[in-house]
Structures are given as structure tokens and as C-alpha cells.
Amino acid sequence: MSNATLLLEGKEYALPVIAGVEKEIAIDISSLRAKSGAVTYDPGYGNTGSCSSAITFIDGERGILRYRGYPIEQIAEKASFVEVAYLLVYGELPTKVELATFSLNLTRHTLLQEDMKKFFEGFPNSAHPMGILSAMAASLSTYYPDTEKREPNIIRLLAKLPTIAAFSYKKSIGQPFIYPRNDLTYTQNFLQMMFAVPCEPYVVNETVDRVLNLLLILHADHEQNCSTSTVRMVGSSGANLFSAISAGISALWGPLHGGANQEVLEMLQNIRSEGGDVRKFVQMAKDKSSKFKLMGFGHRVYKNFDPRASILKKAADDVLASLHVSDPLLSIARELEDIALHDSYFMERKLYPNVDFYSGIIYRAIGIPTEMFTVMFALGRAPGWIAQWKEMVDDPTTRINRPRQIYTGARERAFVPIGERERTLVTA
Ligand code: CMC
């Protein structure tokens, strides 16, 4: 192991340099404060490695994404979502027997406790399904409080999230809940809980099932992003799995993270309803005073292209063609991408379409309502969150996550009793 030398106020400090298997390097500053009294400062954590992990590798410059070493392009083409979930959570691709057992376990735990249905009655019809998903994920901890039962709880969580998601949709449209069916696969079952109605038989469309697997796979993990770091942060205190994942769901909901897929579609609809002038929106995104951003563009890590977006761009064409759907929003998306990719503002800042740019068009084509887009992201990300939580819990070097700060508030001052306080009121 080599050292880096830091020169601080005339004194030298040797800091160990660590390297990952893909030769990415980091300066280990964990001893810096004890040695020198200084902390590092990195708002937004753009330069901070918060853990070491063997789950997902990303090279943002070269557009590489691998789960447990397998390139995303190969996984996307050849695997099912359940297989990928197994790979992420347990570290290796399952054998036939392992996959069959895992799938069977997932199938057998899809039902919610009947009591939990009452929770849905309490939410308003207009409740955003992400709010419901987060609340229901946390409430699972009240039904399964035994934290020693880690494996059953992992299975329960993966199995029940699609049921919760589908129930939240049914609630929003005033339809009865459709119970899970044990003769269907994970994704088929989700589709029937979403779209079946009690009065009609429901047949799962094969193309829809295939593309749903693809979408979930592409979202399954993405190393230390905002929601995953949140899961690790909450989990580092020893909080239970369900609470940690509930926090991750809340973090994902934000429009700069998973919430971007809903925002992209709303933006495309907006462009269309305002006459389709794509250049006007590109201009607005460049104007800092407008506060408008091109949703679905840019990424903290990818500075060349997002391999997930490349896969989805192609899939959007194929899916719409095979489902005989013609969507004017797809043409707007393509035009927007083309203009932005040739614009110096986006080129200089290395802003490319991200995973959320084309996913919404596909969700729309397979009948998923806009408000459910981020929920779909959460269903896909669940195995990644669980794998990262498990890795953290199993790592003997894990400590409670507790960043430092640089204080910028008032210096010490004497307390002023209430009767002696005077403040000039500033009126607008
Ligand atoms: N439209 C216009 N300008 C942008 C955009 C955008 N979508 N994204 C970044 N910029 C500008 C930003 O204003 C800044 O400009 P300047 O250097 O002049 O100050 C520069 O590009 C660098 O951006 P940043 O905000 O410092 O980058 P970040 O790494 O902090 O943020 C991001 C990354 C994804 C939050 C951001 O690009 C963004 O807000 N994109 C739109 C929301 C979005 O699509 N989010 C989904 C991300 S992918 C799915 C996921 O994993 O969550």
C-alpha cells in the first residue's frame, strides 16, 4: 500500500492510499482528524468514498456498469429480474435449483397481512404512491419485528413491495385490490395485480412482461447513489431492514433522483401542450435564472453516456413497435436529445440522457400511469438496496455513519432573557 502526503500548516501527514480491483484509487483520510485536527470538506460527497463494496462497478467516463462483475448489457439481454435480484443479494448467479427455490420463496410471501389493507383506507385517494410505498415498507417492521430473521425478512420485503405498489395504484383509481397469484412469476404477478379486474380474465402480454423485467434489471443497483447511501446511513445505526429501505424509498422520490422519471414525462407532455417548441425548453434549461432543468439529463457519475439510457433508447423503439403504440412524446424526446447533444452548454458540462429519459415512454407504452413511474424504479432498486444493506451489516469495519461539518454560525454569545430582547422588525 502506498501513501499520499498532505502538507497542512507546515506539517506533513502520511495518508494510506487504497485501490479497488478496477484500479480506482482513494486516499484513506479516516485517521486525518485524530492526527491533525482537520476534517475533509466535500459537500454533496462528489469526492467521497463512503465504503468499499463488491456489488456494483461503474466507470462513468467509459459508460461501464457491472453487477457483481457482469456487464449490464449482457445481464439486460439474458437474465430475468429475479435472477438479478439473487445475484445482487447473494453475490453469485443462481443455479437452476437456487433460482427455483428463491422464486418459490418470493411467490409464497407476496400476501400482505389482512390488517395492512386498513392502512390503505387511511390514505387519501390522491396520495402519491411513493408516500404509500415508503410508509408501508416501514410498517412491515411492526409485523416482522424480529431482526434476527434476516433472510425471511429480505424475502418478505422483496415479495411484498410489488403487492403494496399495485394496491396503492388500485386504491388511487377506486378499484378493488387484486390478490397475488402463486402460478405467476414475479413480474407477471405484479402486472396482474395492477391491471386485472375481478370481472374479467387477465392474460399477461409477453412483450410487456419482458420489457418490465428489463426495466427492473436496469434499475436494480447503482452503487452509492442518494437512496442507497440513505439505506446505508439509516442501517448503520442498527435500524431494521424495513426502516432502512423505507428511508431509501423516500430519498428516491426526489425529482433529482428517481422522481426524475415522472418529471421527464410531465416535461415532454408540457413541451407538446405548448406547441412542441423543443428549442424553447432547451434555451430555458440553459438559463440559470429560470430554475428549469432538462429532466432526464445529466448524472453525477456518467460523463460520457449512461449505458442504461442507451439500452432503453433502443428498447423504446422495439417496444412501441411490437405493441403497435405510436407515441408523439417519443419523437419529442428524440428531438430534445438531438438538440441538447449538439448544444455547447450540454456538451461542455457533459450532460447526457440518463436512465430516466426514455424509461417513462416505455412505462407509458405498457400502461403504467405516470405517478407510478418512481414506484417502478423503487421495485427495481429494492434488491440493490437490500444487497448494500446486507453488505454493510456483514462488514465488521462498519461504524455508525456520522459525517462532520464546518460550523459557520454565531460565535459564543451570552443568553438574553426574553424581556430584554429587542429586534427591529423588517417589513416587506
Ligand atoms: N439541465 C440543465 N443543466 C444541468 C442539468 C440539466 N438536467 N444537469 C446539470 N446541469 C448543469 C448544472 O446547472 C451545472 O451547471 P454549472 O456548471 O453552470 O453550474 C452543471 O450542469 C453540473 O451539474 P450539477 O448539478 O453540479 O451536477 P450534479 O452531479 O450535482 O447533479 C443531477 C446531477 C443528476 C442531479 C443533475 O444533472 C440533474 O439535476 N439532472 C436532472 C434530474 C435528473 O434527470 N435526475 C436523474 C438522475 S439519473 C437517475 C438516478 O440515478 O437518480
Short mmCIF file of C-alpha atoms and ligand atoms in Angstrom, two decimals:
data_model
loop_
_atom_site.label_atom_id
_atom_site.label_comp_id
_atom_site.label_asym_id
_atom_site.label_seq_id
_atom_site.Cartn_x
_atom_site.Cartn_y
_atom_site.Cartn_z
CA MET A 1 0.00 0.00 0.00
CA SER A 2 1.40 3.43 -0.89
CA ASN A 3 0.93 6.70 0.96
CA ALA A 4 -0.20 10.16 -0.04
CA THR A 5 1.39 13.09 1.75
CA LEU A 6 -0.67 16.01 2.92
CA LEU A 7 1.08 19.23 3.80
CA LEU A 8 -1.05 21.16 6.28
CA GLU A 9 0.15 24.27 8.07
CA GLY A 10 3.77 23.28 7.56
CA LYS A 11 3.35 19.73 8.83
CA GLU A 12 3.35 16.58 6.70
CA TYR A 13 0.87 13.77 7.18
CA ALA A 14 1.18 10.37 5.50
CA LEU A 15 -2.19 9.01 4.46
CA PRO A 16 -2.65 5.47 3.13
CA VAL A 17 -3.75 5.10 -0.47
CA ILE A 18 -6.13 2.24 -1.18
CA ALA A 19 -7.00 0.80 -4.59
CA GLY A 20 -10.06 -1.06 -5.83
CA VAL A 21 -9.88 -4.09 -8.12
CA GLU A 22 -10.52 -1.85 -11.13
CA LYS A 23 -7.57 0.34 -10.05
CA GLU A 24 -9.66 3.24 -8.80
CA ILE A 25 -7.73 4.89 -6.01
CA ALA A 26 -8.70 6.61 -2.79
CA ILE A 27 -6.83 8.44 -0.07
CA ASP A 28 -7.84 6.97 3.25
CA ILE A 29 -8.37 10.01 5.46
CA SER A 30 -10.07 8.15 8.33
CA SER A 31 -7.13 8.94 10.65
CA LEU A 32 -6.71 12.55 9.50
CA ARG A 33 -8.73 14.27 12.20
CA ALA A 34 -7.08 12.35 15.01
CA LYS A 35 -3.64 13.15 13.58
CA SER A 36 -4.13 16.77 12.51
CA GLY A 37 -7.44 18.10 13.86
CA ALA A 38 -8.65 18.74 10.28
CA VAL A 39 -11.55 17.09 8.52
CA THR A 40 -12.11 16.92 4.77
CA TYR A 41 -14.82 19.05 3.18
CA ASP A 42 -16.90 17.61 0.36
CA PRO A 43 -20.50 18.88 0.23
CA GLY A 44 -22.63 16.57 -1.89
CA TYR A 45 -19.97 13.84 -1.40
CA GLY A 46 -18.79 14.12 -5.03
CA ASN A 47 -15.29 13.02 -3.99
CA THR A 48 -16.02 10.83 -1.02
CA GLY A 49 -15.83 7.05 -1.00
CA SER A 50 -18.16 6.19 1.87
CA CYS A 51 -17.50 2.44 1.89
CA SER A 52 -15.86 -0.36 -0.02
CA SER A 53 -18.30 -2.59 -1.87
CA ALA A 54 -18.19 -5.72 -4.02
CA ILE A 55 -21.63 -5.27 -5.57
CA THR A 56 -21.63 -2.79 -8.44
CA PHE A 57 -18.88 -1.23 -10.52
CA ILE A 58 -19.38 1.97 -12.50
CA ASP A 59 -16.86 3.73 -14.69
CA GLY A 60 -18.62 6.98 -15.51
CA GLU A 61 -16.05 8.12 -18.05
CA ARG A 62 -16.33 4.94 -20.09
CA GLY A 63 -20.05 4.32 -19.58
CA ILE A 64 -19.48 0.99 -17.80
CA LEU A 65 -21.94 -0.58 -15.37
CA ARG A 66 -21.49 -4.08 -13.95
CA TYR A 67 -23.39 -6.01 -11.30
CA ARG A 68 -21.05 -8.39 -9.46
CA GLY A 69 -18.71 -8.19 -12.47
CA TYR A 70 -21.30 -8.94 -15.16
CA PRO A 71 -21.76 -6.17 -17.79
CA ILE A 72 -25.22 -4.62 -17.68
CA GLU A 73 -25.67 -5.16 -21.43
CA GLN A 74 -25.29 -8.96 -21.03
CA ILE A 75 -27.47 -9.09 -17.94
CA ALA A 76 -30.16 -6.99 -19.61
CA GLU A 77 -30.25 -9.34 -22.59
CA LYS A 78 -30.07 -12.68 -20.84
CA ALA A 79 -31.33 -12.55 -17.25
CA SER A 80 -34.68 -12.26 -15.52
CA PHE A 81 -35.19 -9.70 -12.78
CA VAL A 82 -35.48 -12.40 -10.11
CA GLU A 83 -32.15 -13.86 -11.25
CA VAL A 84 -30.56 -10.41 -10.97
CA ALA A 85 -32.08 -9.90 -7.52
CA TYR A 86 -30.47 -13.17 -6.42
CA LEU A 87 -27.14 -12.17 -7.97
CA LEU A 88 -27.12 -8.84 -6.16
CA VAL A 89 -28.28 -10.08 -2.78
CA TYR A 90 -26.29 -13.34 -2.60
CA GLY A 91 -23.27 -12.44 -4.76
CA GLU A 92 -23.41 -15.15 -7.46
CA LEU A 93 -25.75 -16.12 -10.28
CA PRO A 94 -28.17 -18.77 -9.01
CA THR A 95 -28.13 -22.36 -10.20
CA LYS A 96 -31.43 -23.72 -11.55
CA VAL A 97 -32.30 -25.16 -8.14
CA GLU A 98 -31.33 -21.99 -6.28
CA LEU A 99 -33.38 -19.86 -8.64
CA ALA A 100 -36.40 -22.16 -8.32
CA THR A 101 -36.20 -22.06 -4.53
CA PHE A 102 -35.72 -18.28 -4.45
CA SER A 103 -38.66 -17.73 -6.85
CA LEU A 104 -40.86 -20.07 -4.83
CA ASN A 105 -39.99 -18.22 -1.64
CA LEU A 106 -40.81 -14.89 -3.25
CA THR A 107 -44.12 -16.28 -4.51
CA ARG A 108 -45.10 -17.59 -1.09
CA HIS A 109 -44.62 -14.26 0.68
CA THR A 110 -46.49 -11.89 -1.61
CA LEU A 111 -49.61 -11.62 0.55
CA LEU A 112 -49.95 -8.72 2.95
CA GLN A 113 -51.35 -9.29 6.43
CA GLU A 114 -55.07 -8.56 6.01
CA ASP A 115 -54.81 -5.87 8.69
CA MET A 116 -52.45 -3.92 6.49
CA LYS A 117 -55.24 -3.35 3.99
CA LYS A 118 -56.76 -0.96 6.51
CA PHE A 119 -53.75 1.32 6.15
CA PHE A 120 -54.70 1.92 2.54
CA GLU A 121 -58.15 3.12 3.66
CA GLY A 122 -56.45 5.83 5.71
CA PHE A 123 -54.58 7.40 2.82
CA PRO A 124 -56.39 9.98 0.70
CA ASN A 125 -57.24 8.84 -2.86
CA SER A 126 -54.84 11.49 -4.14
CA ALA A 127 -51.90 10.10 -2.10
CA HIS A 128 -48.72 9.78 -4.13
CA PRO A 129 -47.89 6.04 -4.36
CA MET A 130 -44.29 6.74 -3.27
CA GLY A 131 -45.58 8.13 0.03
CA ILE A 132 -47.66 4.99 0.46
CA LEU A 133 -44.79 2.68 -0.52
CA SER A 134 -42.41 4.29 1.96
CA ALA A 135 -44.97 4.24 4.80
CA MET A 136 -45.98 0.65 4.11
CA ALA A 137 -42.36 -0.53 3.86
CA ALA A 138 -41.67 0.98 7.29
CA SER A 139 -44.86 -0.51 8.70
CA LEU A 140 -43.70 -4.02 7.73
CA SER A 141 -41.27 -3.67 10.64
CA THR A 142 -44.23 -3.66 13.02
CA TYR A 143 -45.43 -7.03 11.67
CA TYR A 144 -41.99 -8.61 11.41
CA PRO A 145 -40.06 -7.07 14.31
CA ASP A 146 -37.63 -9.97 14.77
CA THR A 147 -34.40 -8.58 13.32
CA GLU A 148 -32.69 -11.95 13.81
CA LYS A 149 -34.84 -13.31 10.97
CA ARG A 150 -32.78 -11.57 8.34
CA GLU A 151 -33.26 -13.95 5.40
CA PRO A 152 -37.05 -14.30 5.81
CA ASN A 153 -37.32 -10.52 6.14
CA ILE A 154 -35.35 -9.99 2.92
CA ILE A 155 -37.70 -12.37 1.11
CA ARG A 156 -40.77 -10.74 2.67
CA LEU A 157 -39.69 -7.30 1.62
CA LEU A 158 -38.91 -8.27 -1.98
CA ALA A 159 -42.14 -10.27 -2.22
CA LYS A 160 -44.47 -7.71 -0.67
CA LEU A 161 -43.26 -4.50 -2.30
CA PRO A 162 -44.99 -5.27 -5.64
CA THR A 163 -48.22 -6.09 -3.78
CA ILE A 164 -48.05 -2.79 -1.88
CA ALA A 165 -47.26 -0.91 -5.10
CA ALA A 166 -50.16 -2.47 -7.01
CA PHE A 167 -52.58 -1.94 -4.10
CA SER A 168 -51.61 1.74 -3.95
CA TYR A 169 -52.49 2.06 -7.64
CA LYS A 170 -55.79 0.22 -7.27
CA LYS A 171 -56.65 2.46 -4.34
CA SER A 172 -55.92 5.59 -6.41
CA ILE A 173 -58.34 4.52 -9.16
CA GLY A 174 -61.00 3.21 -6.78
CA GLN A 175 -60.78 -0.42 -7.89
CA PRO A 176 -60.74 -3.46 -5.60
CA PHE A 177 -57.36 -4.89 -4.71
CA ILE A 178 -56.30 -7.85 -6.81
CA TYR A 179 -54.58 -10.52 -4.73
CA PRO A 180 -51.31 -12.12 -5.79
CA ARG A 181 -51.40 -15.41 -7.69
CA ASN A 182 -48.95 -18.21 -7.00
CA ASP A 183 -49.00 -19.59 -10.55
CA LEU A 184 -47.37 -16.45 -11.96
CA THR A 185 -43.79 -15.17 -12.00
CA TYR A 186 -42.72 -12.10 -10.01
CA THR A 187 -43.27 -9.67 -12.87
CA GLN A 188 -46.39 -11.39 -14.27
CA ASN A 189 -47.90 -11.30 -10.83
CA PHE A 190 -47.22 -7.58 -10.47
CA LEU A 191 -48.85 -6.92 -13.85
CA GLN A 192 -51.98 -8.87 -12.94
CA MET A 193 -52.27 -7.13 -9.54
CA MET A 194 -52.03 -3.80 -11.38
CA PHE A 195 -54.25 -4.43 -14.37
CA ALA A 196 -56.61 -7.35 -13.71
CA VAL A 197 -60.19 -6.64 -12.63
CA PRO A 198 -62.32 -9.21 -10.79
CA CYS A 199 -64.92 -9.43 -13.56
CA GLU A 200 -62.57 -10.42 -16.41
CA PRO A 201 -59.82 -12.95 -17.06
CA TYR A 202 -56.38 -11.37 -17.36
CA VAL A 203 -53.71 -12.58 -19.73
CA VAL A 204 -50.17 -11.26 -19.33
CA ASN A 205 -48.74 -9.83 -22.53
CA GLU A 206 -45.33 -11.42 -23.17
CA THR A 207 -43.71 -8.28 -24.58
CA VAL A 208 -44.87 -6.26 -21.59
CA ASP A 209 -43.53 -8.90 -19.22
CA ARG A 210 -40.16 -8.98 -20.99
CA VAL A 211 -39.75 -5.22 -21.01
CA LEU A 212 -40.81 -4.97 -17.37
CA ASN A 213 -38.00 -7.39 -16.50
CA LEU A 214 -35.61 -5.23 -18.49
CA LEU A 215 -36.67 -2.02 -16.76
CA LEU A 216 -36.39 -3.52 -13.30
CA ILE A 217 -32.98 -5.03 -14.11
CA LEU A 218 -31.59 -1.71 -15.35
CA HIS A 219 -32.62 -0.04 -12.10
CA ALA A 220 -31.52 -2.85 -9.78
CA ASP A 221 -28.37 -1.25 -8.35
CA HIS A 222 -26.19 1.78 -8.91
CA GLU A 223 -23.60 1.76 -6.12
CA GLN A 224 -23.56 4.64 -3.63
CA ASN A 225 -26.28 6.94 -5.06
CA CYS A 226 -28.50 9.11 -2.86
CA SER A 227 -31.09 6.47 -1.90
CA THR A 228 -28.56 3.66 -1.43
CA SER A 229 -26.39 5.89 0.73
CA THR A 230 -29.53 6.70 2.70
CA VAL A 231 -30.23 3.00 3.21
CA ARG A 232 -26.66 2.53 4.45
CA MET A 233 -26.85 5.68 6.59
CA VAL A 234 -30.05 4.59 8.33
CA GLY A 235 -28.91 0.97 8.54
CA SER A 236 -25.57 1.99 10.08
CA SER A 237 -27.38 2.97 13.28
CA GLY A 238 -28.65 -0.58 13.61
CA ALA A 239 -32.17 0.32 12.45
CA ASN A 240 -34.05 -2.64 10.95
CA LEU A 241 -34.09 -3.56 7.26
CA PHE A 242 -37.64 -2.34 6.62
CA SER A 243 -36.94 1.10 8.12
CA ALA A 244 -33.71 1.47 6.16
CA ILE A 245 -35.45 0.59 2.88
CA SER A 246 -38.36 2.89 3.70
CA ALA A 247 -35.85 5.74 4.07
CA GLY A 248 -34.28 4.75 0.75
CA ILE A 249 -37.70 4.92 -0.92
CA SER A 250 -38.18 8.45 0.44
CA ALA A 251 -34.78 9.54 -0.85
CA LEU A 252 -35.52 8.04 -4.26
CA TRP A 253 -38.75 10.01 -4.54
CA GLY A 254 -36.94 13.35 -5.06
CA PRO A 255 -37.04 14.83 -8.59
CA LEU A 256 -33.24 14.92 -8.85
CA HIS A 257 -33.12 11.16 -8.23
CA GLY A 258 -35.77 8.55 -9.07
CA GLY A 259 -38.55 11.13 -9.18
CA ALA A 260 -36.97 12.39 -12.40
CA ASN A 261 -38.76 9.72 -14.49
CA GLN A 262 -42.17 11.20 -13.65
CA GLU A 263 -40.79 14.71 -14.24
CA VAL A 264 -39.41 13.73 -17.66
CA LEU A 265 -42.78 12.59 -18.86
CA GLU A 266 -44.50 15.67 -17.49
CA MET A 267 -41.87 17.82 -19.20
CA LEU A 268 -42.42 16.07 -22.54
CA GLN A 269 -46.18 16.50 -22.16
CA ASN A 270 -45.62 20.15 -21.34
CA ILE A 271 -43.49 20.69 -24.43
CA ARG A 272 -46.21 19.08 -26.51
CA SER A 273 -49.08 21.05 -24.99
CA GLU A 274 -47.14 24.29 -25.50
CA GLY A 275 -46.86 23.63 -29.24
CA GLY A 276 -43.83 21.32 -29.41
CA ASP A 277 -41.14 24.01 -29.45
CA VAL A 278 -38.27 21.89 -28.14
CA ARG A 279 -35.64 24.63 -28.61
CA LYS A 280 -37.55 26.92 -26.24
CA PHE A 281 -37.19 24.36 -23.44
CA VAL A 282 -33.51 23.75 -24.21
CA GLN A 283 -32.97 27.50 -24.03
CA MET A 284 -34.83 27.65 -20.73
CA ALA A 285 -32.67 24.85 -19.29
CA LYS A 286 -29.54 26.88 -20.14
CA ASP A 287 -30.90 30.00 -18.47
CA LYS A 288 -29.91 29.71 -14.79
CA SER A 289 -32.50 32.30 -13.73
CA SER A 290 -35.33 30.04 -14.98
CA LYS A 291 -34.54 27.25 -12.45
CA PHE A 292 -35.69 24.84 -15.15
CA LYS A 293 -33.57 21.77 -15.88
CA LEU A 294 -33.88 19.25 -18.67
CA MET A 295 -35.17 16.35 -16.62
CA GLY A 296 -33.59 13.04 -17.55
CA PHE A 297 -30.31 14.78 -18.43
CA GLY A 298 -27.06 14.78 -16.50
CA HIS A 299 -25.54 12.46 -13.96
CA ARG A 300 -23.08 12.78 -11.10
CA VAL A 301 -21.06 9.80 -12.28
CA TYR A 302 -21.68 9.27 -16.01
CA LYS A 303 -19.74 11.84 -18.01
CA ASN A 304 -19.92 10.21 -21.41
CA PHE A 305 -23.07 8.17 -21.64
CA ASP A 306 -25.37 6.26 -19.32
CA PRO A 307 -25.33 2.63 -20.57
CA ARG A 308 -28.82 2.13 -19.13
CA ALA A 309 -30.15 5.01 -21.26
CA SER A 310 -28.55 3.54 -24.39
CA ILE A 311 -30.31 0.21 -23.77
CA LEU A 312 -33.62 1.92 -23.05
CA LYS A 313 -33.46 4.18 -26.10
CA LYS A 314 -33.32 1.11 -28.32
CA ALA A 315 -35.91 -0.73 -26.23
CA ALA A 316 -38.34 2.19 -26.56
CA ASP A 317 -38.38 1.79 -30.35
CA ASP A 318 -38.78 -2.00 -30.17
CA VAL A 319 -41.49 -1.98 -27.50
CA LEU A 320 -43.61 0.69 -29.13
CA ALA A 321 -43.34 -1.13 -32.46
CA SER A 322 -44.24 -4.54 -31.07
CA LEU A 323 -47.13 -3.15 -29.05
CA HIS A 324 -48.28 -1.09 -32.06
CA VAL A 325 -48.16 2.07 -29.97
CA SER A 326 -47.35 5.36 -31.59
CA ASP A 327 -46.41 7.98 -29.04
CA PRO A 328 -45.78 11.59 -30.11
CA LEU A 329 -43.76 12.05 -26.90
CA LEU A 330 -41.12 9.66 -28.25
CA SER A 331 -40.48 11.97 -31.23
CA ILE A 332 -40.27 14.96 -28.88
CA ALA A 333 -37.81 13.04 -26.67
CA ARG A 334 -35.64 12.16 -29.67
CA GLU A 335 -35.66 15.75 -30.93
CA LEU A 336 -34.81 17.05 -27.47
CA GLU A 337 -31.94 14.62 -27.12
CA ASP A 338 -30.61 15.50 -30.55
CA ILE A 339 -30.69 19.26 -29.96
CA ALA A 340 -29.20 19.02 -26.47
CA LEU A 341 -26.39 16.66 -27.52
CA HIS A 342 -25.24 19.19 -30.13
CA ASP A 343 -25.55 22.22 -27.88
CA SER A 344 -22.32 23.60 -26.37
CA TYR A 345 -23.95 24.11 -22.92
CA PHE A 346 -24.71 20.39 -22.62
CA MET A 347 -21.53 19.27 -24.38
CA GLU A 348 -19.23 21.33 -22.14
CA ARG A 349 -20.93 20.08 -19.00
CA LYS A 350 -21.05 16.50 -20.28
CA LEU A 351 -24.81 16.25 -19.84
CA TYR A 352 -26.27 13.17 -21.48
CA PRO A 353 -29.65 11.45 -21.24
CA ASN A 354 -29.79 9.29 -18.11
CA VAL A 355 -31.83 6.19 -17.29
CA ASP A 356 -34.93 8.26 -16.59
CA PHE A 357 -35.06 9.87 -20.01
CA TYR A 358 -36.55 7.00 -22.00
CA SER A 359 -37.96 4.82 -19.22
CA GLY A 360 -41.15 6.88 -18.91
CA ILE A 361 -42.01 6.45 -22.58
CA ILE A 362 -41.77 2.69 -22.13
CA TYR A 363 -43.74 2.66 -18.88
CA ARG A 364 -46.43 4.67 -20.66
CA ALA A 365 -46.50 2.25 -23.57
CA ILE A 366 -47.06 -0.69 -21.20
CA GLY A 367 -49.86 1.14 -19.39
CA ILE A 368 -48.10 2.23 -16.18
CA PRO A 369 -49.54 5.56 -15.04
CA THR A 370 -47.12 8.49 -14.64
CA GLU A 371 -47.46 8.69 -10.85
CA MET A 372 -46.30 5.07 -10.60
CA PHE A 373 -43.04 5.60 -12.52
CA THR A 374 -40.90 6.25 -9.45
CA VAL A 375 -42.53 3.31 -7.68
CA MET A 376 -41.34 1.14 -10.58
CA PHE A 377 -37.84 2.47 -10.02
CA ALA A 378 -38.14 1.55 -6.33
CA LEU A 379 -39.30 -2.01 -7.14
CA GLY A 380 -36.28 -2.39 -9.40
CA ARG A 381 -33.86 -0.86 -6.88
CA ALA A 382 -35.07 -2.96 -3.93
CA PRO A 383 -32.60 -5.85 -4.42
CA GLY A 384 -29.75 -3.36 -4.75
CA TRP A 385 -30.72 -1.60 -1.53
CA ILE A 386 -31.03 -4.94 0.24
CA ALA A 387 -27.66 -6.16 -1.07
CA GLN A 388 -25.97 -2.94 0.05
CA TRP A 389 -27.65 -3.07 3.47
CA LYS A 390 -26.60 -6.70 3.91
CA GLU A 391 -23.03 -5.98 2.84
CA MET A 392 -22.87 -3.12 5.33
CA VAL A 393 -24.28 -5.17 8.21
CA ASP A 394 -21.86 -8.03 7.48
CA ASP A 395 -18.81 -5.75 7.28
CA PRO A 396 -17.00 -5.85 10.64
CA THR A 397 -15.47 -2.42 9.96
CA THR A 398 -18.89 -0.71 9.71
CA ARG A 399 -19.34 2.17 12.14
CA ILE A 400 -22.36 4.38 12.55
CA ASN A 401 -22.29 6.89 9.66
CA ARG A 402 -21.63 10.26 11.17
CA PRO A 403 -20.14 12.98 8.97
CA ARG A 404 -18.52 16.10 10.38
CA GLN A 405 -19.22 19.70 9.43
CA ILE A 406 -17.62 23.11 9.22
CA TYR A 407 -19.58 25.35 11.56
CA THR A 408 -20.48 28.80 10.16
CA GLY A 409 -22.99 30.07 12.75
CA ALA A 410 -22.68 32.61 15.56
CA ARG A 411 -19.65 32.53 17.86
CA GLU A 412 -20.31 32.08 21.57
CA ARG A 413 -22.60 34.81 22.96
CA ALA A 414 -24.44 35.40 26.22
CA PHE A 415 -28.08 34.33 26.52
CA VAL A 416 -30.53 37.26 26.54
CA PRO A 417 -33.66 36.83 28.74
CA ILE A 418 -36.99 37.23 26.90
CA GLY A 419 -37.88 40.65 28.43
CA GLU A 420 -34.58 42.14 27.32
CA ARG A 421 -34.67 41.09 23.67
CA GLU A 422 -35.18 43.71 21.03
CA ARG A 423 -35.27 43.12 17.34
CA THR A 424 -36.07 45.57 14.63
CA LEU A 425 -38.86 44.03 12.60
CA VAL A 426 -38.15 44.11 8.91
CA THR A 427 -41.37 44.55 6.98
CA ALA A 428 -41.65 43.91 3.27
N1 CMC B 1 -30.36 20.64 -17.27
C1 CMC B 1 -29.64 21.79 -17.33
N2 CMC B 1 -28.46 21.97 -16.71
C2 CMC B 1 -27.98 20.96 -15.98
C3 CMC B 1 -28.67 19.74 -15.86
C4 CMC B 1 -29.89 19.58 -16.54
N3 CMC B 1 -30.58 18.45 -16.46
N4 CMC B 1 -27.97 18.90 -15.07
C5 CMC B 1 -26.88 19.57 -14.69
N5 CMC B 1 -26.88 20.82 -15.25
C6 CMC B 1 -25.82 21.83 -15.13
C7 CMC B 1 -25.78 22.42 -13.72
O1 CMC B 1 -26.63 23.56 -13.62
C8 CMC B 1 -24.32 22.77 -13.60
O2 CMC B 1 -24.10 23.93 -14.37
P1 CMC B 1 -22.94 25.00 -13.94
O3 CMC B 1 -21.65 24.24 -14.02
O4 CMC B 1 -23.08 26.09 -14.91
O5 CMC B 1 -23.28 25.41 -12.53
C9 CMC B 1 -23.61 21.62 -14.31
O6 CMC B 1 -24.56 21.16 -15.28
C10 CMC B 1 -23.20 20.47 -13.40
O7 CMC B 1 -24.38 19.96 -12.76
P2 CMC B 1 -24.55 19.67 -11.22
O8 CMC B 1 -25.95 20.00 -10.83
O9 CMC B 1 -23.43 20.30 -10.46
O10 CMC B 1 -24.35 18.10 -11.22
P3 CMC B 1 -24.69 17.12 -10.05
O11 CMC B 1 -23.77 15.98 -10.22
O12 CMC B 1 -24.68 17.82 -8.73
O13 CMC B 1 -26.21 16.68 -10.34
C11 CMC B 1 -28.05 15.62 -11.37
C12 CMC B 1 -26.54 15.55 -11.08
C13 CMC B 1 -28.46 14.29 -11.99
C14 CMC B 1 -28.81 15.81 -10.08
C15 CMC B 1 -28.34 16.78 -12.35
O14 CMC B 1 -27.69 16.56 -13.58
C16 CMC B 1 -29.83 16.99 -12.58
O15 CMC B 1 -30.45 17.70 -11.80
N6 CMC B 1 -30.43 16.36 -13.64
C17 CMC B 1 -31.86 16.42 -13.86
C18 CMC B 1 -32.57 15.45 -12.91
C19 CMC B 1 -32.39 14.01 -13.36
O16 CMC B 1 -32.55 13.67 -14.50
N7 CMC B 1 -32.10 13.15 -12.36
C20 CMC B 1 -31.97 11.70 -12.58
C21 CMC B 1 -30.58 11.22 -12.39
S1 CMC B 1 -30.32 9.55 -13.05
C22 CMC B 1 -31.31 8.53 -12.08
C23 CMC B 1 -30.79 8.36 -10.72
O17 CMC B 1 -29.87 7.56 -10.54
O18 CMC B 1 -31.31 9.02 -9.82
#
